[in-house]
Coordinates of C-alpha atoms in Angstrom, one line a residue:
M1 CA -11.0 -18.1 15.1
E2 CA -7.9 -18.7 12.8
E3 CA -6.8 -22.1 12.2
V4 CA -3.4 -23.1 10.5
R5 CA -2.1 -25.8 8.4
Q6 CA 1.6 -26.5 8.3
A7 CA 2.9 -27.9 4.8
G8 CA 6.2 -30.1 4.6
T9 CA 9.3 -28.5 4.5
Q10 CA 13.1 -29.6 3.8
T11 CA 14.9 -27.9 5.9
E12 CA 18.2 -29.2 5.0
L13 CA 17.9 -28.1 1.1
Y14 CA 18.2 -24.5 2.5
D15 CA 21.4 -25.2 3.8
T16 CA 23.2 -26.3 0.6
P17 CA 25.9 -24.0 -0.6
V18 CA 24.0 -22.6 -3.9
Y19 CA 21.0 -22.1 -1.4
V20 CA 22.7 -19.8 0.7
R21 CA 24.8 -18.2 -2.2
S22 CA 21.2 -17.0 -3.7
R23 CA 20.0 -15.6 -0.7
R24 CA 22.8 -13.6 0.2
A25 CA 22.8 -12.4 -3.5
Y26 CA 19.0 -11.9 -3.4
L27 CA 19.6 -9.8 -0.3
C28 CA 21.9 -7.5 -2.6
Q29 CA 19.7 -7.2 -5.6
A30 CA 16.6 -6.1 -3.6
A31 CA 19.6 -3.5 -1.9
F32 CA 20.7 -2.2 -5.9
E33 CA 17.2 -2.5 -7.2
Y34 CA 15.9 0.2 -4.2
F35 CA 18.6 2.3 -5.1
V36 CA 17.6 2.8 -8.6
S37 CA 13.9 3.2 -7.6
L38 CA 14.9 6.1 -5.1
L39 CA 16.0 8.1 -8.0
L40 CA 12.8 7.7 -9.7
T41 CA 10.8 8.9 -6.8
D42 CA 9.8 11.9 -4.2
A43 CA 12.5 14.7 -4.2
F44 CA 14.7 13.5 -7.3
L45 CA 12.1 12.8 -9.6
A46 CA 10.1 16.1 -8.7
K47 CA 13.6 18.2 -9.4
L48 CA 13.6 16.5 -12.5
L49 CA 9.8 16.8 -13.9
L50 CA 10.0 20.3 -12.4
Y51 CA 13.2 21.0 -14.4
I52 CA 11.4 20.4 -17.8
G53 CA 8.5 22.3 -16.9
M54 CA 5.6 19.8 -15.5
S55 CA 2.8 20.9 -13.2
D56 CA 2.4 19.5 -9.7
G57 CA -0.7 17.8 -10.6
M58 CA 0.9 16.0 -13.3
I59 CA 4.4 15.3 -11.4
G60 CA 1.9 13.4 -9.3
V61 CA 0.2 11.4 -11.7
V62 CA 3.8 10.4 -13.2
S63 CA 5.1 9.6 -10.1
S64 CA 1.7 7.5 -9.6
L65 CA 2.1 5.6 -12.8
I66 CA 4.6 3.1 -10.7
S67 CA 1.0 2.1 -9.6
F68 CA -1.1 2.0 -12.6
A69 CA 2.2 -0.1 -14.2
Y70 CA 1.2 -3.0 -12.0
L71 CA -1.3 -3.6 -14.5
F72 CA 1.8 -5.2 -17.0
Q73 CA 2.0 -8.0 -14.4
L74 CA -0.9 -9.8 -16.0
L75 CA 2.0 -10.2 -19.0
T76 CA 3.0 -12.9 -16.6
F77 CA 0.0 -15.0 -17.6
V78 CA 1.1 -14.5 -21.7
L79 CA 4.9 -15.4 -20.8
A80 CA 4.0 -18.3 -18.3
P81 CA 4.0 -20.9 -20.9
Y82 CA 7.2 -19.7 -22.9
V83 CA 9.3 -19.4 -19.7
Q84 CA 11.9 -22.4 -19.4
S85 CA 14.0 -20.1 -17.2
A86 CA 12.8 -18.2 -14.8
K87 CA 16.5 -16.6 -14.1
K88 CA 17.3 -16.0 -17.9
T89 CA 13.9 -14.3 -18.8
V90 CA 14.0 -12.1 -15.6
I91 CA 17.6 -11.2 -16.2
R92 CA 16.5 -9.9 -19.9
F93 CA 13.6 -8.1 -18.7
N94 CA 15.5 -5.9 -16.1
L95 CA 18.4 -5.3 -18.1
G96 CA 15.5 -3.8 -20.7
A97 CA 14.0 -1.9 -18.2
S98 CA 17.5 -0.6 -16.5
I99 CA 17.5 1.4 -20.7
F100 CA 14.2 3.0 -20.2
F101 CA 14.9 4.4 -16.4
L102 CA 18.1 5.8 -17.8
I103 CA 16.2 7.7 -20.9
I104 CA 14.0 9.4 -18.1
Y105 CA 17.4 11.0 -16.8
L106 CA 18.7 11.7 -20.5
V107 CA 15.6 13.9 -21.2
P108 CA 16.8 17.1 -19.6
F109 CA 19.7 16.9 -22.5
M110 CA 17.3 16.3 -25.0
P111 CA 16.7 18.9 -28.0
F112 CA 13.3 19.1 -27.8
G113 CA 10.2 21.0 -26.3
G114 CA 8.6 20.9 -23.0
S115 CA 5.4 18.5 -24.0
V116 CA 7.7 16.5 -26.2
K117 CA 10.5 16.0 -23.0
A118 CA 7.4 15.1 -20.9
G119 CA 5.8 12.4 -23.5
I120 CA 9.2 10.9 -23.5
V121 CA 9.5 10.5 -20.0
I122 CA 5.7 9.2 -19.6
L123 CA 6.7 6.5 -22.6
S124 CA 9.9 5.5 -20.8
F125 CA 8.3 5.5 -17.3
L126 CA 5.4 3.2 -18.9
M127 CA 8.1 0.6 -20.9
A128 CA 10.4 0.3 -17.9
Y129 CA 7.4 -0.8 -15.4
L130 CA 6.5 -3.0 -18.1
L131 CA 9.2 -4.6 -18.4
K132 CA 10.0 -4.6 -14.8
N133 CA 6.9 -5.5 -13.4
A134 CA 6.1 -8.3 -16.4
V135 CA 8.7 -10.5 -14.7
S136 CA 8.6 -9.0 -11.0
T137 CA 6.3 -11.4 -9.6
L138 CA 8.2 -14.5 -11.5
C139 CA 11.6 -12.9 -9.5
F140 CA 10.1 -12.9 -6.0
G141 CA 9.1 -16.2 -6.6
W142 CA 12.2 -17.5 -8.1
A143 CA 14.0 -16.0 -5.8
N144 CA 11.7 -16.5 -2.6
S145 CA 12.3 -20.3 -3.3
F146 CA 15.8 -20.4 -2.1
V147 CA 14.5 -19.0 1.6
D148 CA 13.2 -21.4 4.7
P149 CA 9.1 -20.8 4.5
R150 CA 9.7 -20.7 8.3
K151 CA 11.9 -18.1 7.9
R152 CA 10.2 -15.9 5.2
G153 CA 9.3 -13.0 7.6
E154 CA 12.6 -12.9 9.4
Y155 CA 14.4 -12.8 5.9
S156 CA 12.2 -10.3 4.3
A157 CA 12.7 -7.7 7.3
L158 CA 16.8 -8.5 6.9
K159 CA 16.2 -7.7 3.3
E160 CA 14.4 -4.5 4.0
I161 CA 16.8 -3.5 6.6
I162 CA 20.3 -3.9 4.3
S163 CA 18.4 -2.0 1.3
L164 CA 17.1 0.7 3.8
A165 CA 20.1 1.3 5.7
G166 CA 22.4 1.2 2.3
G167 CA 19.6 3.6 0.8
S168 CA 19.9 6.0 3.3
V169 CA 23.3 6.7 3.0
F170 CA 22.7 6.4 -0.7
V171 CA 19.7 9.3 -0.9
L172 CA 21.8 11.4 1.7
A173 CA 25.0 11.3 -0.3
A174 CA 23.3 11.7 -4.2
G175 CA 21.2 14.7 -2.8
Y176 CA 23.8 16.2 -1.0
I177 CA 26.2 16.4 -4.0
A178 CA 23.1 17.1 -6.6
E179 CA 22.0 20.2 -4.2
R180 CA 25.8 21.0 -4.4
L181 CA 26.0 21.4 -7.6
E182 CA 22.7 23.0 -8.7
A183 CA 23.5 25.4 -6.0
D184 CA 27.2 26.0 -8.3
G185 CA 24.6 26.8 -11.2
A186 CA 25.5 23.1 -12.6
E187 CA 22.1 21.6 -12.2
K188 CA 22.8 19.7 -15.6
I189 CA 26.1 18.6 -14.4
G190 CA 24.2 16.9 -11.1
F191 CA 21.8 15.4 -13.6
I192 CA 24.9 13.5 -15.0
F193 CA 26.3 12.3 -11.8
L194 CA 22.7 11.1 -10.8
I195 CA 23.0 9.1 -14.5
A196 CA 26.1 8.0 -13.2
L197 CA 25.0 6.2 -10.0
M198 CA 21.8 5.0 -12.2
I199 CA 24.2 3.1 -14.6
T200 CA 26.5 1.8 -11.2
C201 CA 23.4 0.6 -9.5
S202 CA 21.9 -1.0 -12.5
L203 CA 24.8 -3.1 -13.6
A204 CA 25.4 -4.3 -9.7
N205 CA 21.3 -5.6 -10.0
L206 CA 22.0 -7.6 -13.1
I207 CA 25.2 -8.9 -11.5
C208 CA 23.2 -10.3 -8.2
L209 CA 20.7 -11.5 -10.4
L210 CA 23.6 -13.8 -12.2
R211 CA 24.3 -15.0 -8.7
I212 CA 21.2 -16.1 -7.3
G213 CA 20.7 -19.7 -8.5
S214 CA 19.0 -21.5 -11.6
E215 CA 15.3 -22.8 -10.7
E216 CA 13.7 -24.4 -14.3
K217 CA 10.3 -24.1 -15.1
R218 CA 8.2 -26.6 -13.3
R219 CA 5.2 -27.9 -15.5
G220 CA 1.7 -28.2 -14.0
A221 CA -0.1 -24.7 -12.8
A222 CA 2.3 -22.4 -14.1
V223 CA 1.5 -23.3 -17.7
Q224 CA -2.5 -23.9 -17.3
R225 CA -4.7 -21.6 -19.8
P226 CA -5.0 -17.9 -18.1
A227 CA -8.6 -18.3 -17.9
A228 CA -8.3 -21.6 -15.4
V229 CA -5.7 -19.6 -13.7
W230 CA -7.7 -16.6 -12.9
K231 CA -11.0 -18.9 -12.2
H232 CA -8.7 -20.8 -9.3
I233 CA -7.2 -17.7 -7.7
L234 CA -10.3 -15.6 -7.9
G235 CA -12.5 -18.5 -6.8
N236 CA -10.4 -18.5 -3.7
R237 CA -12.7 -16.5 -1.3
A238 CA -9.8 -16.2 1.5
F239 CA -7.5 -14.8 -1.1
V240 CA -10.4 -12.4 -2.8
H241 CA -10.6 -11.0 0.9
V242 CA -6.7 -10.1 1.1
I243 CA -7.0 -8.5 -2.5
V244 CA -9.9 -6.3 -1.0
M245 CA -7.8 -5.6 2.3
I246 CA -4.4 -4.3 0.1
S247 CA -6.8 -2.7 -2.7
L248 CA -7.9 -0.5 0.1
W249 CA -4.3 0.0 1.2
Y250 CA -3.5 1.1 -2.7
I251 CA -6.4 3.8 -2.7
G252 CA -5.6 5.5 0.4
A253 CA -1.8 5.6 -0.2
Y254 CA -1.9 6.8 -3.6
L255 CA -4.2 9.6 -2.9
T256 CA -1.7 11.6 -1.5
V257 CA 1.8 9.8 -1.7
G258 CA 2.4 10.8 -5.2
F259 CA 1.7 14.5 -4.7
M260 CA 4.1 14.9 -1.7
G261 CA 7.6 15.4 -3.6
T262 CA 6.1 18.7 -4.7
Y263 CA 4.4 19.7 -1.5
K264 CA 7.9 19.2 0.2
T265 CA 9.8 21.4 -2.3
T266 CA 7.1 24.0 -3.3
E267 CA 4.8 24.7 -0.4
L268 CA 7.1 23.9 2.4
A269 CA 9.9 25.2 0.9
L270 CA 12.3 22.3 2.2
S271 CA 15.8 21.8 0.2
L272 CA 16.7 18.8 -1.3
G273 CA 19.0 18.0 1.3
V274 CA 16.9 18.5 3.9
I275 CA 14.5 16.4 2.8
Q276 CA 17.0 13.6 1.8
I277 CA 17.7 14.1 5.9
I278 CA 14.4 13.6 6.8
N279 CA 13.9 10.4 4.6
V280 CA 17.2 8.8 6.0
A281 CA 16.0 9.6 9.5
A282 CA 12.2 7.7 8.7
S283 CA 14.7 5.0 7.0
L284 CA 16.4 4.5 10.0
S285 CA 13.3 4.6 12.4
R286 CA 11.8 1.7 9.7
I287 CA 15.0 -0.5 9.7
L288 CA 14.8 -0.5 13.7
V289 CA 11.2 -2.1 13.5
S290 CA 11.6 -4.0 10.4
G291 CA 13.1 -7.1 12.3
P292 CA 10.5 -7.1 15.3
F293 CA 7.7 -6.9 12.5
G294 CA 9.2 -10.1 10.8
R295 CA 9.3 -12.0 14.1
Y296 CA 5.7 -10.9 15.4
S297 CA 4.6 -11.9 11.7
D298 CA 6.4 -15.5 11.5
R299 CA 5.2 -15.8 14.9
T300 CA 1.8 -14.8 14.8
S301 CA 0.4 -14.6 11.0
Y302 CA 1.3 -11.9 7.9
A303 CA -2.5 -10.5 8.1
K304 CA -1.3 -9.6 11.9
G305 CA 1.8 -8.0 11.0
Y306 CA -0.4 -6.1 8.0
R307 CA -3.1 -4.9 10.3
T308 CA -0.8 -3.6 12.5
A309 CA 1.3 -1.6 10.0
L310 CA -1.8 -0.3 8.8
L311 CA -2.4 1.3 12.1
C312 CA 0.5 3.3 11.9
M313 CA -0.4 4.4 8.0
A314 CA -3.2 6.0 9.4
A315 CA -1.4 7.6 12.1
A316 CA 1.2 9.3 9.5
F317 CA -2.1 10.5 7.2
A318 CA -3.8 12.0 10.3
V319 CA -0.4 14.0 11.2
N320 CA -0.1 14.9 7.5
I321 CA -3.7 16.4 7.5
F322 CA -1.9 19.5 10.0
T323 CA 1.4 19.8 7.9
V324 CA 1.5 23.2 6.8
P325 CA 4.5 25.5 5.9
E326 CA 3.9 27.1 9.8
R327 CA 4.3 23.8 10.9
K328 CA 6.3 21.9 8.6
W329 CA 8.1 19.9 10.8
L330 CA 5.5 17.5 10.9
V331 CA 6.2 16.6 7.7
F332 CA 9.2 14.6 9.3
L333 CA 6.3 12.8 12.1
Y334 CA 4.5 11.7 8.8
T335 CA 7.9 10.4 6.8
V336 CA 8.6 8.5 9.9
L337 CA 5.5 6.3 10.8
Y338 CA 4.8 5.7 6.7
Q339 CA 8.0 4.6 6.5
V340 CA 7.1 2.5 10.1
G341 CA 4.1 1.1 8.7
S342 CA 5.7 0.2 5.5
A343 CA 7.9 -2.3 6.9
G344 CA 4.8 -4.3 7.7
T345 CA 3.0 -3.9 4.2
G346 CA 6.0 -4.1 2.1
Q347 CA 7.0 -7.7 3.7
N348 CA 3.8 -8.7 4.8
G349 CA 1.8 -8.3 1.7
E350 CA 3.5 -10.7 -0.4
N351 CA 4.4 -13.1 1.7
M352 CA 0.6 -12.9 2.8
C353 CA 0.2 -14.9 -0.3
Y354 CA 1.9 -18.0 0.7
N355 CA -0.6 -18.5 3.4
Y356 CA -3.8 -18.7 1.2
V357 CA -2.9 -19.7 -2.1
D358 CA -1.5 -23.2 -3.3
R359 CA 2.2 -22.9 -4.0
E360 CA 2.0 -23.7 -8.0
Y361 CA -0.1 -20.3 -8.0
I362 CA 1.8 -18.3 -5.7
V363 CA 3.6 -16.3 -9.0
S364 CA -0.2 -15.5 -10.7
A365 CA -2.2 -15.0 -7.5
M366 CA 0.4 -11.9 -6.8
A367 CA 0.2 -10.5 -10.2
I368 CA -3.7 -11.0 -9.8
K369 CA -3.0 -8.9 -6.6
N370 CA -0.6 -6.2 -7.7
C371 CA -2.6 -5.7 -10.6
I372 CA -5.6 -4.9 -9.2
G373 CA -4.4 -3.0 -6.1
G374 CA -2.1 -1.0 -8.8
L375 CA -4.9 0.1 -11.1
L376 CA -7.2 1.1 -8.2
G377 CA -4.2 3.0 -6.8
F378 CA -3.6 4.7 -10.4
G379 CA -7.6 5.6 -10.3
A380 CA -6.8 7.1 -6.8
S381 CA -4.1 9.1 -8.4
L382 CA -6.1 10.7 -11.0
I383 CA -8.7 11.3 -8.3
G384 CA -6.5 13.1 -6.2
S385 CA -5.0 15.1 -8.9
R386 CA -8.3 16.6 -9.7
I387 CA -9.1 17.8 -5.9
L388 CA -5.6 19.0 -6.0
A389 CA -5.9 21.1 -9.0
A390 CA -9.8 22.7 -7.6
V391 CA -8.2 23.4 -4.4
Q392 CA -5.1 25.2 -6.0
E393 CA -7.1 26.9 -8.4
R394 CA -9.9 28.4 -5.6
N395 CA -7.0 28.7 -2.7
S396 CA -9.3 27.4 -0.5
Q397 CA -10.0 28.5 3.1
I398 CA -12.0 27.1 6.1
F399 CA -12.7 29.8 9.0
G400 CA -10.2 32.2 7.3
V401 CA -7.6 29.3 7.2
R402 CA -5.5 27.9 4.1
I403 CA -6.4 24.8 3.2
Y404 CA -3.9 23.0 0.8
G405 CA -4.6 19.8 -1.6
Q406 CA -2.4 17.6 0.3
Q407 CA -4.4 18.1 3.4
L408 CA -7.3 17.1 2.2
L409 CA -6.2 14.3 0.3
S410 CA -4.0 12.8 3.5
A411 CA -7.7 13.3 5.6
L412 CA -9.0 10.6 2.6
S413 CA -6.2 8.5 3.0
C414 CA -6.9 8.1 6.6
M415 CA -10.0 7.2 6.5
F416 CA -9.1 4.6 3.5
M417 CA -6.3 3.3 6.1
I418 CA -8.3 2.9 9.1
A419 CA -11.2 0.7 6.5
A420 CA -8.3 -1.7 5.9
F421 CA -7.3 -2.1 9.3
F422 CA -11.1 -3.0 10.2
Y423 CA -11.1 -5.5 7.3
A424 CA -7.7 -7.0 8.4
K425 CA -8.8 -7.4 11.8
Y426 CA -12.4 -8.7 11.7
V427 CA -12.2 -10.5 8.1
V428 CA -8.6 -11.6 6.7
E429 CA -7.4 -12.9 10.5
K430 CA -10.4 -15.1 10.7
Q431 CA -9.6 -17.2 8.1
E432 CA -7.8 -20.7 8.0
R433 CA -4.3 -20.3 6.4
V434 CA -1.6 -22.7 5.1
I435 CA 2.6 -22.4 6.2
Q436 CA 4.2 -23.4 3.2

């Protein structure tokens, strides 16, 4: 039976002007950061990488570099003893990351061969996410410190709703304009348009970070030796179970998701506009369930919210097993189910750390969790790339029916989601948790 301990709170503190302003700024910052990420994932990224001559398998690996880059969150331990202001550190690193993200979209205009351009893209991806992930948990811990612990799930849901609603309009408009320019033979002008969007959103992101209140570094656990932090966190059996559960999700997701962009545009022959309409519909579905997910998690536990989301993820990949050119409409159902599941895994995966780790170790715990999960996810994407290449080379068939690599990968992903579901239900949910 799960047990709950209640830590002390200072309710009146969260109603002060600086806290209210900081929460509002954090809501907007998350949205603009999300807009930038949308330009570097799925069909947008696939179009850019196909334009410079990358193969489907290589595009999947590049997409999954985001997962590998979680390894850079270990830099949190190196930075911690020298960080006097979380706000200043986060802003500086985010500015550097924005520059490297911009370089990725400038690659089509560079006078180099395909292999050199591919190398620049990969290097820029790694540098951008090195800078971004080195302070991502620091940013979360700093910005989230202005949120009332008893309303963390609801606030996370609101943050997600705003990002998704704005993102739906953003991708629909950006995809439509870029596709019209491509149809008119002005594909490079389309990239210039996307570059302008990226610069605008990056600047807005930095302005929002400036609006969040300052929190000076507290002395204590944050300045302990990295070995001591590792021992404290990884010696925490309850949190290790959380890492195992979330790692199963990472493996399942990254086996397939990174290869869906090219599958939609190539095998399924969907236009960029249609893909964005599907993404918008899926985002709207996620918006509708984010609030209920947040309230359900606040009322029960983040682990139960996460477990429910895993069931949706398993259903998404089960549907994708049957998504082929003759039934391409199933990709809509897959995308909706995946986004609905993401409403629960996204917000609960981070908030769960507060239930099983002392508050002074939260930033380090998140870094370790994301690093381990991300590294395993990237490894899964490399395996997925090999599987995809093997299936494509052999033009595989079962009982005379063509089998696509993404179908096989989806079957494996579904198995990992089911495993994570049962681990959440019978292990993580049974643990004592603290509300702090």
